[in-house]
């Protein structure tokens, strides 16, 4: 196995930074060339993506956790009722 040096790591990071700058310049050129209605639609779509999607995912996870906790209580209650009905020595 070959050990990487700091120079190789720095070169890789420079390449990544160059790619990010290139992508940002391309996005900026696209925004400058975009007409106002298209820019408005793009901004609304981005706002929807940034705000509504994480909220929906959070609520989904929250309700799934509530469902699991409620299900655990229901299962525990049913098990206790079944054990009580069976009696202390098992089935009669």
Short mmCIF file of N, CA, C and O in Angstrom, two decimals:
data_model
loop_
_atom_site.label_atom_id
_atom_site.label_comp_id
_atom_site.label_asym_id
_atom_site.label_seq_id
_atom_site.Cartn_x
_atom_site.Cartn_y
_atom_site.Cartn_z
N UNK A 1 0.84 -1.17 0.00
CA UNK A 1 0.00 0.00 0.00
C UNK A 1 0.89 1.24 0.00
O UNK A 1 1.84 1.34 0.75
N UNK A 2 0.53 2.17 -0.83
CA UNK A 2 1.32 3.37 -1.00
C UNK A 2 0.79 4.49 -0.11
O UNK A 2 -0.41 4.71 -0.05
N UNK A 3 1.68 5.19 0.56
CA UNK A 3 1.28 6.30 1.41
C UNK A 3 1.17 7.57 0.57
O UNK A 3 2.03 7.84 -0.26
N UNK A 4 0.12 8.31 0.80
CA UNK A 4 -0.01 9.58 0.08
C UNK A 4 0.76 10.66 0.81
O UNK A 4 0.89 10.63 2.04
N UNK A 5 1.24 11.61 0.07
CA UNK A 5 1.97 12.72 0.67
C UNK A 5 1.06 13.93 0.74
O UNK A 5 -0.01 13.97 0.13
N UNK A 6 1.52 14.92 1.47
CA UNK A 6 0.73 16.14 1.60
C UNK A 6 0.61 16.85 0.26
O UNK A 6 -0.41 17.44 -0.04
N UNK A 7 1.64 16.77 -0.56
CA UNK A 7 1.61 17.43 -1.86
C UNK A 7 0.51 16.83 -2.75
O UNK A 7 -0.20 17.55 -3.44
N UNK A 8 0.36 15.52 -2.72
CA UNK A 8 -0.70 14.88 -3.50
C UNK A 8 -2.07 15.29 -2.97
O UNK A 8 -2.99 15.54 -3.75
N UNK A 9 -2.19 15.37 -1.65
CA UNK A 9 -3.45 15.80 -1.05
C UNK A 9 -3.76 17.25 -1.42
O UNK A 9 -4.89 17.59 -1.77
N UNK A 10 -2.75 18.11 -1.36
CA UNK A 10 -2.94 19.52 -1.71
C UNK A 10 -3.32 19.67 -3.17
O UNK A 10 -4.17 20.49 -3.52
N UNK A 11 -2.73 18.88 -4.03
CA UNK A 11 -3.07 18.92 -5.46
C UNK A 11 -4.52 18.50 -5.67
O UNK A 11 -5.25 19.14 -6.44
N UNK A 12 -4.95 17.48 -4.97
CA UNK A 12 -6.34 17.04 -5.07
C UNK A 12 -7.29 18.12 -4.58
O UNK A 12 -8.32 18.39 -5.20
N UNK A 13 -6.95 18.76 -3.46
CA UNK A 13 -7.81 19.83 -2.94
C UNK A 13 -7.85 21.03 -3.89
O UNK A 13 -8.89 21.66 -4.05
N UNK A 14 -6.73 21.34 -4.53
CA UNK A 14 -6.72 22.42 -5.52
C UNK A 14 -7.63 22.08 -6.70
O UNK A 14 -8.34 22.95 -7.21
N UNK A 15 -7.60 20.84 -7.13
CA UNK A 15 -8.48 20.42 -8.22
C UNK A 15 -9.95 20.53 -7.82
O UNK A 15 -10.79 20.99 -8.61
N UNK A 16 -10.26 20.14 -6.61
CA UNK A 16 -11.64 20.24 -6.12
C UNK A 16 -12.06 21.71 -6.05
O UNK A 16 -13.16 22.06 -6.48
N UNK A 17 -11.19 22.56 -5.52
CA UNK A 17 -11.50 23.99 -5.43
C UNK A 17 -11.69 24.59 -6.82
O UNK A 17 -12.61 25.39 -7.04
N UNK A 18 -10.85 24.21 -7.76
CA UNK A 18 -10.96 24.72 -9.13
C UNK A 18 -12.29 24.28 -9.75
O UNK A 18 -12.97 25.07 -10.42
N UNK A 19 -12.70 23.04 -9.51
CA UNK A 19 -13.98 22.55 -10.04
C UNK A 19 -15.16 23.28 -9.42
O UNK A 19 -16.14 23.60 -10.10
N UNK A 20 -15.08 23.57 -8.12
CA UNK A 20 -16.16 24.30 -7.44
C UNK A 20 -16.26 25.71 -7.99
O UNK A 20 -17.36 26.21 -8.27
N UNK A 21 -15.12 26.38 -8.18
CA UNK A 21 -15.13 27.74 -8.72
C UNK A 21 -15.70 27.73 -10.14
O UNK A 21 -16.49 28.60 -10.51
N UNK A 22 -15.32 26.74 -10.93
CA UNK A 22 -15.82 26.64 -12.30
C UNK A 22 -17.34 26.44 -12.30
O UNK A 22 -18.06 27.06 -13.09
N UNK A 23 -17.84 25.59 -11.41
CA UNK A 23 -19.29 25.36 -11.33
C UNK A 23 -20.02 26.61 -10.87
O UNK A 23 -21.10 26.93 -11.39
N UNK A 24 -19.45 27.34 -9.93
CA UNK A 24 -20.08 28.59 -9.46
C UNK A 24 -20.12 29.63 -10.57
O UNK A 24 -21.12 30.34 -10.74
N UNK A 25 -19.04 29.75 -11.34
CA UNK A 25 -19.02 30.71 -12.45
C UNK A 25 -20.06 30.33 -13.51
O UNK A 25 -20.74 31.19 -14.06
N UNK A 26 -20.18 29.04 -13.78
CA UNK A 26 -21.18 28.58 -14.75
C UNK A 26 -22.59 28.88 -14.27
O UNK A 26 -23.45 29.32 -15.04
N UNK A 27 -22.85 28.65 -12.98
CA UNK A 27 -24.17 28.94 -12.41
C UNK A 27 -24.44 30.44 -12.45
O UNK A 27 -25.56 30.85 -12.77
N UNK A 28 -23.45 31.24 -12.16
CA UNK A 28 -23.62 32.69 -12.21
C UNK A 28 -23.90 33.16 -13.63
O UNK A 28 -24.77 34.01 -13.84
N UNK A 29 -23.21 32.60 -14.60
CA UNK A 29 -23.48 32.96 -15.99
C UNK A 29 -24.90 32.57 -16.40
O UNK A 29 -25.57 33.30 -17.12
N UNK A 30 -25.36 31.42 -15.92
CA UNK A 30 -26.73 31.00 -16.23
C UNK A 30 -27.75 31.92 -15.58
O UNK A 30 -28.78 32.24 -16.19
N UNK A 31 -27.48 32.36 -14.37
CA UNK A 31 -28.41 33.26 -13.67
C UNK A 31 -28.45 34.62 -14.37
O UNK A 31 -29.51 35.22 -14.53
N UNK A 32 -27.29 35.13 -14.80
CA UNK A 32 -27.25 36.42 -15.48
C UNK A 32 -28.02 36.37 -16.80
O UNK A 32 -28.71 37.32 -17.17
N UNK A 33 -27.95 35.25 -17.51
CA UNK A 33 -28.61 35.13 -18.81
C UNK A 33 -30.09 34.80 -18.68
O UNK A 33 -30.82 34.84 -19.67
N UNK A 34 -30.56 34.49 -17.48
CA UNK A 34 -31.94 34.04 -17.27
C UNK A 34 -32.90 35.23 -17.28
O UNK A 34 -32.62 36.26 -16.67
N UNK A 35 -34.05 35.09 -17.96
CA UNK A 35 -35.05 36.16 -17.89
C UNK A 35 -35.72 36.19 -16.51
O UNK A 35 -35.68 35.22 -15.76
N UNK A 36 -36.35 37.35 -16.20
CA UNK A 36 -36.94 37.54 -14.87
C UNK A 36 -37.98 36.49 -14.51
O UNK A 36 -37.94 35.97 -13.39
N UNK A 37 -38.92 36.13 -15.38
CA UNK A 37 -39.91 35.10 -14.98
C UNK A 37 -39.27 33.74 -14.68
O UNK A 37 -39.66 33.05 -13.74
N UNK A 38 -38.28 33.38 -15.47
CA UNK A 38 -37.60 32.11 -15.22
C UNK A 38 -36.82 32.17 -13.91
O UNK A 38 -36.77 31.18 -13.16
N UNK A 39 -36.21 33.32 -13.63
CA UNK A 39 -35.48 33.46 -12.37
C UNK A 39 -36.43 33.39 -11.18
O UNK A 39 -36.11 32.78 -10.16
N UNK A 40 -37.62 34.00 -11.31
CA UNK A 40 -38.61 33.94 -10.25
C UNK A 40 -39.05 32.49 -10.01
O UNK A 40 -39.12 32.04 -8.86
N UNK A 41 -39.32 31.76 -11.09
CA UNK A 41 -39.71 30.35 -10.95
C UNK A 41 -38.59 29.53 -10.33
O UNK A 41 -38.83 28.66 -9.48
N UNK A 42 -37.36 29.81 -10.71
CA UNK A 42 -36.21 29.09 -10.15
C UNK A 42 -36.06 29.39 -8.66
O UNK A 42 -35.80 28.48 -7.86
N UNK A 43 -36.24 30.64 -8.29
CA UNK A 43 -36.14 31.01 -6.87
C UNK A 43 -37.25 30.37 -6.05
O UNK A 43 -37.01 29.90 -4.93
N UNK A 44 -38.46 30.35 -6.59
CA UNK A 44 -39.56 29.70 -5.87
C UNK A 44 -39.32 28.20 -5.72
O UNK A 44 -39.58 27.63 -4.67
N UNK A 45 -38.84 27.58 -6.77
CA UNK A 45 -38.53 26.15 -6.70
C UNK A 45 -37.44 25.86 -5.69
O UNK A 45 -37.51 24.90 -4.92
N UNK A 46 -36.42 26.70 -5.67
CA UNK A 46 -35.32 26.52 -4.71
C UNK A 46 -35.80 26.74 -3.28
O UNK A 46 -35.42 26.00 -2.36
N UNK A 47 -36.65 27.75 -3.08
CA UNK A 47 -37.20 27.99 -1.75
C UNK A 47 -38.06 26.81 -1.29
O UNK A 47 -38.01 26.41 -0.13
N UNK A 48 -38.83 26.26 -2.21
CA UNK A 48 -39.64 25.09 -1.88
C UNK A 48 -38.75 23.91 -1.50
O UNK A 48 -39.00 23.22 -0.51
N UNK A 49 -37.71 23.71 -2.28
CA UNK A 49 -36.80 22.60 -2.02
C UNK A 49 -36.08 22.77 -0.68
O UNK A 49 -35.92 21.82 0.08
N UNK A 50 -35.68 24.00 -0.36
CA UNK A 50 -34.92 24.24 0.86
C UNK A 50 -35.79 24.20 2.11
O UNK A 50 -35.36 23.74 3.17
N UNK A 51 -37.05 24.66 2.01
CA UNK A 51 -37.87 24.78 3.22
C UNK A 51 -38.89 23.65 3.38
O UNK A 51 -39.01 23.08 4.46
N UNK A 52 -39.61 23.31 2.36
CA UNK A 52 -40.70 22.35 2.49
C UNK A 52 -40.20 20.91 2.56
O UNK A 52 -40.67 20.12 3.37
N UNK A 53 -39.25 20.56 1.73
CA UNK A 53 -38.76 19.18 1.71
C UNK A 53 -38.15 18.74 3.04
O UNK A 53 -38.51 17.67 3.55
N UNK A 54 -37.27 19.52 3.67
CA UNK A 54 -36.77 19.09 4.98
C UNK A 54 -37.87 19.01 6.05
O UNK A 54 -37.84 18.13 6.90
N UNK A 55 -38.84 19.93 5.97
CA UNK A 55 -39.95 19.89 6.91
C UNK A 55 -40.75 18.61 6.74
O UNK A 55 -41.10 17.94 7.72
N UNK A 56 -41.03 18.24 5.50
CA UNK A 56 -41.78 17.01 5.25
C UNK A 56 -41.01 15.78 5.72
O UNK A 56 -41.58 14.87 6.33
N UNK A 57 -39.72 15.75 5.48
CA UNK A 57 -38.91 14.61 5.94
C UNK A 57 -38.86 14.55 7.46
O UNK A 57 -38.96 13.46 8.05
N UNK A 58 -38.73 15.70 8.11
CA UNK A 58 -38.70 15.73 9.58
C UNK A 58 -40.01 15.24 10.15
O UNK A 58 -40.03 14.45 11.10
N UNK A 59 -41.12 15.71 9.59
CA UNK A 59 -42.43 15.27 10.09
C UNK A 59 -42.65 13.78 9.86
O UNK A 59 -43.23 13.09 10.70
N UNK A 60 -42.18 13.27 8.74
CA UNK A 60 -42.28 11.83 8.47
C UNK A 60 -41.54 11.03 9.53
O UNK A 60 -42.07 10.08 10.10
N UNK A 61 -40.31 11.43 9.82
CA UNK A 61 -39.51 10.71 10.84
C UNK A 61 -40.16 10.86 12.21
O UNK A 61 -40.25 9.88 12.97
N UNK A 62 -40.67 12.04 12.53
CA UNK A 62 -41.31 12.26 13.83
C UNK A 62 -42.54 11.37 14.00
O UNK A 62 -42.70 10.70 15.02
N UNK A 63 -43.40 11.32 12.98
CA UNK A 63 -44.60 10.49 13.08
C UNK A 63 -44.26 9.00 13.10
O UNK A 63 -44.95 8.21 13.76
N UNK A 64 -43.20 8.60 12.42
CA UNK A 64 -42.79 7.19 12.48
C UNK A 64 -42.30 6.84 13.89
O UNK A 64 -42.60 5.76 14.40
N UNK A 65 -41.58 7.75 14.54
CA UNK A 65 -41.13 7.49 15.90
C UNK A 65 -42.31 7.43 16.87
O UNK A 65 -42.35 6.56 17.75
N UNK A 66 -43.29 8.33 16.69
CA UNK A 66 -44.49 8.30 17.54
C UNK A 66 -45.23 6.99 17.33
O UNK A 66 -45.69 6.37 18.29
N UNK A 67 -45.32 6.55 16.10
CA UNK A 67 -46.00 5.29 15.80
C UNK A 67 -45.27 4.11 16.46
O UNK A 67 -45.92 3.21 17.01
N UNK A 68 -43.95 4.11 16.41
CA UNK A 68 -43.19 3.03 17.04
C UNK A 68 -43.37 3.02 18.55
O UNK A 68 -43.53 1.95 19.17
N UNK A 69 -43.34 4.19 19.17
CA UNK A 69 -43.50 4.27 20.62
C UNK A 69 -44.91 3.84 21.02
O UNK A 69 -45.09 3.06 21.96
N UNK A 70 -45.92 4.32 20.30
CA UNK A 70 -47.30 3.94 20.60
C UNK A 70 -47.49 2.44 20.39
O UNK A 70 -48.16 1.77 21.18
N UNK A 71 -46.90 1.92 19.33
CA UNK A 71 -46.99 0.48 19.07
C UNK A 71 -46.34 -0.34 20.18
O UNK A 71 -46.84 -1.39 20.56
N UNK A 72 -45.23 0.14 20.72
CA UNK A 72 -44.57 -0.57 21.82
C UNK A 72 -45.46 -0.61 23.05
O UNK A 72 -45.56 -1.65 23.73
N UNK A 73 -46.16 0.50 23.35
CA UNK A 73 -47.07 0.51 24.51
C UNK A 73 -48.25 -0.43 24.28
O UNK A 73 -48.67 -1.14 25.19
N UNK A 74 -48.80 -0.45 23.07
CA UNK A 74 -49.94 -1.33 22.77
C UNK A 74 -49.52 -2.78 22.88
O UNK A 74 -50.22 -3.60 23.47
N UNK A 75 -48.36 -3.13 22.33
CA UNK A 75 -47.89 -4.51 22.40
C UNK A 75 -47.64 -4.91 23.84
O UNK A 75 -47.99 -6.03 24.27
N UNK A 76 -47.06 -4.01 24.64
CA UNK A 76 -46.81 -4.30 26.06
C UNK A 76 -48.12 -4.52 26.80
O UNK A 76 -48.23 -5.45 27.61
N UNK A 77 -49.12 -3.69 26.54
CA UNK A 77 -50.42 -3.83 27.20
C UNK A 77 -51.08 -5.15 26.81
O UNK A 77 -51.62 -5.85 27.67
N UNK A 78 -51.04 -5.50 25.53
CA UNK A 78 -51.64 -6.77 25.09
C UNK A 78 -50.94 -7.96 25.71
O UNK A 78 -51.57 -8.94 26.08
N UNK A 79 -49.62 -7.89 25.81
CA UNK A 79 -48.88 -8.99 26.42
C UNK A 79 -49.24 -9.13 27.90
O UNK A 79 -49.43 -10.24 28.41
N UNK A 80 -49.37 -8.01 28.60
CA UNK A 80 -49.73 -8.05 30.02
C UNK A 80 -51.14 -8.61 30.19
O UNK A 80 -51.39 -9.41 31.10
N UNK A 81 -52.07 -8.22 29.32
CA UNK A 81 -53.44 -8.74 29.42
C UNK A 81 -53.48 -10.23 29.11
O UNK A 81 -54.21 -10.99 29.76
N UNK A 82 -52.68 -10.68 28.14
CA UNK A 82 -52.64 -12.10 27.79
C UNK A 82 -52.05 -12.92 28.94
O UNK A 82 -52.55 -13.99 29.28
N UNK A 83 -50.99 -12.39 29.56
CA UNK A 83 -50.39 -13.11 30.70
C UNK A 83 -51.34 -13.14 31.89
O UNK A 83 -51.40 -14.14 32.60
N UNK A 84 -52.11 -12.08 32.08
CA UNK A 84 -53.07 -12.04 33.18
C UNK A 84 -54.20 -13.03 32.92
O UNK A 84 -54.67 -13.70 33.81
N UNK A 85 -54.64 -13.14 31.67
CA UNK A 85 -55.73 -14.07 31.32
C UNK A 85 -55.28 -15.51 31.41
O UNK A 85 -56.05 -16.41 31.74
N UNK A 86 -54.00 -15.78 31.11
CA UNK A 86 -53.48 -17.15 31.17
C UNK A 86 -53.29 -17.62 32.60
O UNK A 86 -53.25 -18.82 32.86
N UNK A 87 -53.19 -16.72 33.52
CA UNK A 87 -52.99 -17.10 34.92
C UNK A 87 -51.53 -17.13 35.27
O UNK A 87 -50.65 -17.07 34.42
N UNK A 88 -51.23 -17.26 36.56
CA UNK A 88 -49.84 -17.22 37.01
C UNK A 88 -49.05 -18.46 36.60
O UNK A 88 -47.83 -18.43 36.50
N UNK A 89 -49.69 -19.59 36.37
CA UNK A 89 -49.00 -20.84 36.06
C UNK A 89 -49.09 -21.18 34.58
O UNK A 89 -48.95 -22.33 34.20
N UNK A 90 -49.34 -20.26 33.74
CA UNK A 90 -49.47 -20.54 32.32
C UNK A 90 -50.91 -20.78 31.97
O UNK A 90 -51.84 -20.37 32.67
N UNK A 91 -51.17 -21.48 30.87
CA UNK A 91 -52.55 -21.74 30.43
C UNK A 91 -53.21 -22.72 31.37
O UNK A 91 -52.62 -23.67 31.84
N UNK A 92 -54.53 -22.49 31.59
CA UNK A 92 -55.26 -23.37 32.51
C UNK A 92 -56.16 -24.29 31.74
O UNK A 92 -56.67 -24.08 30.74
#
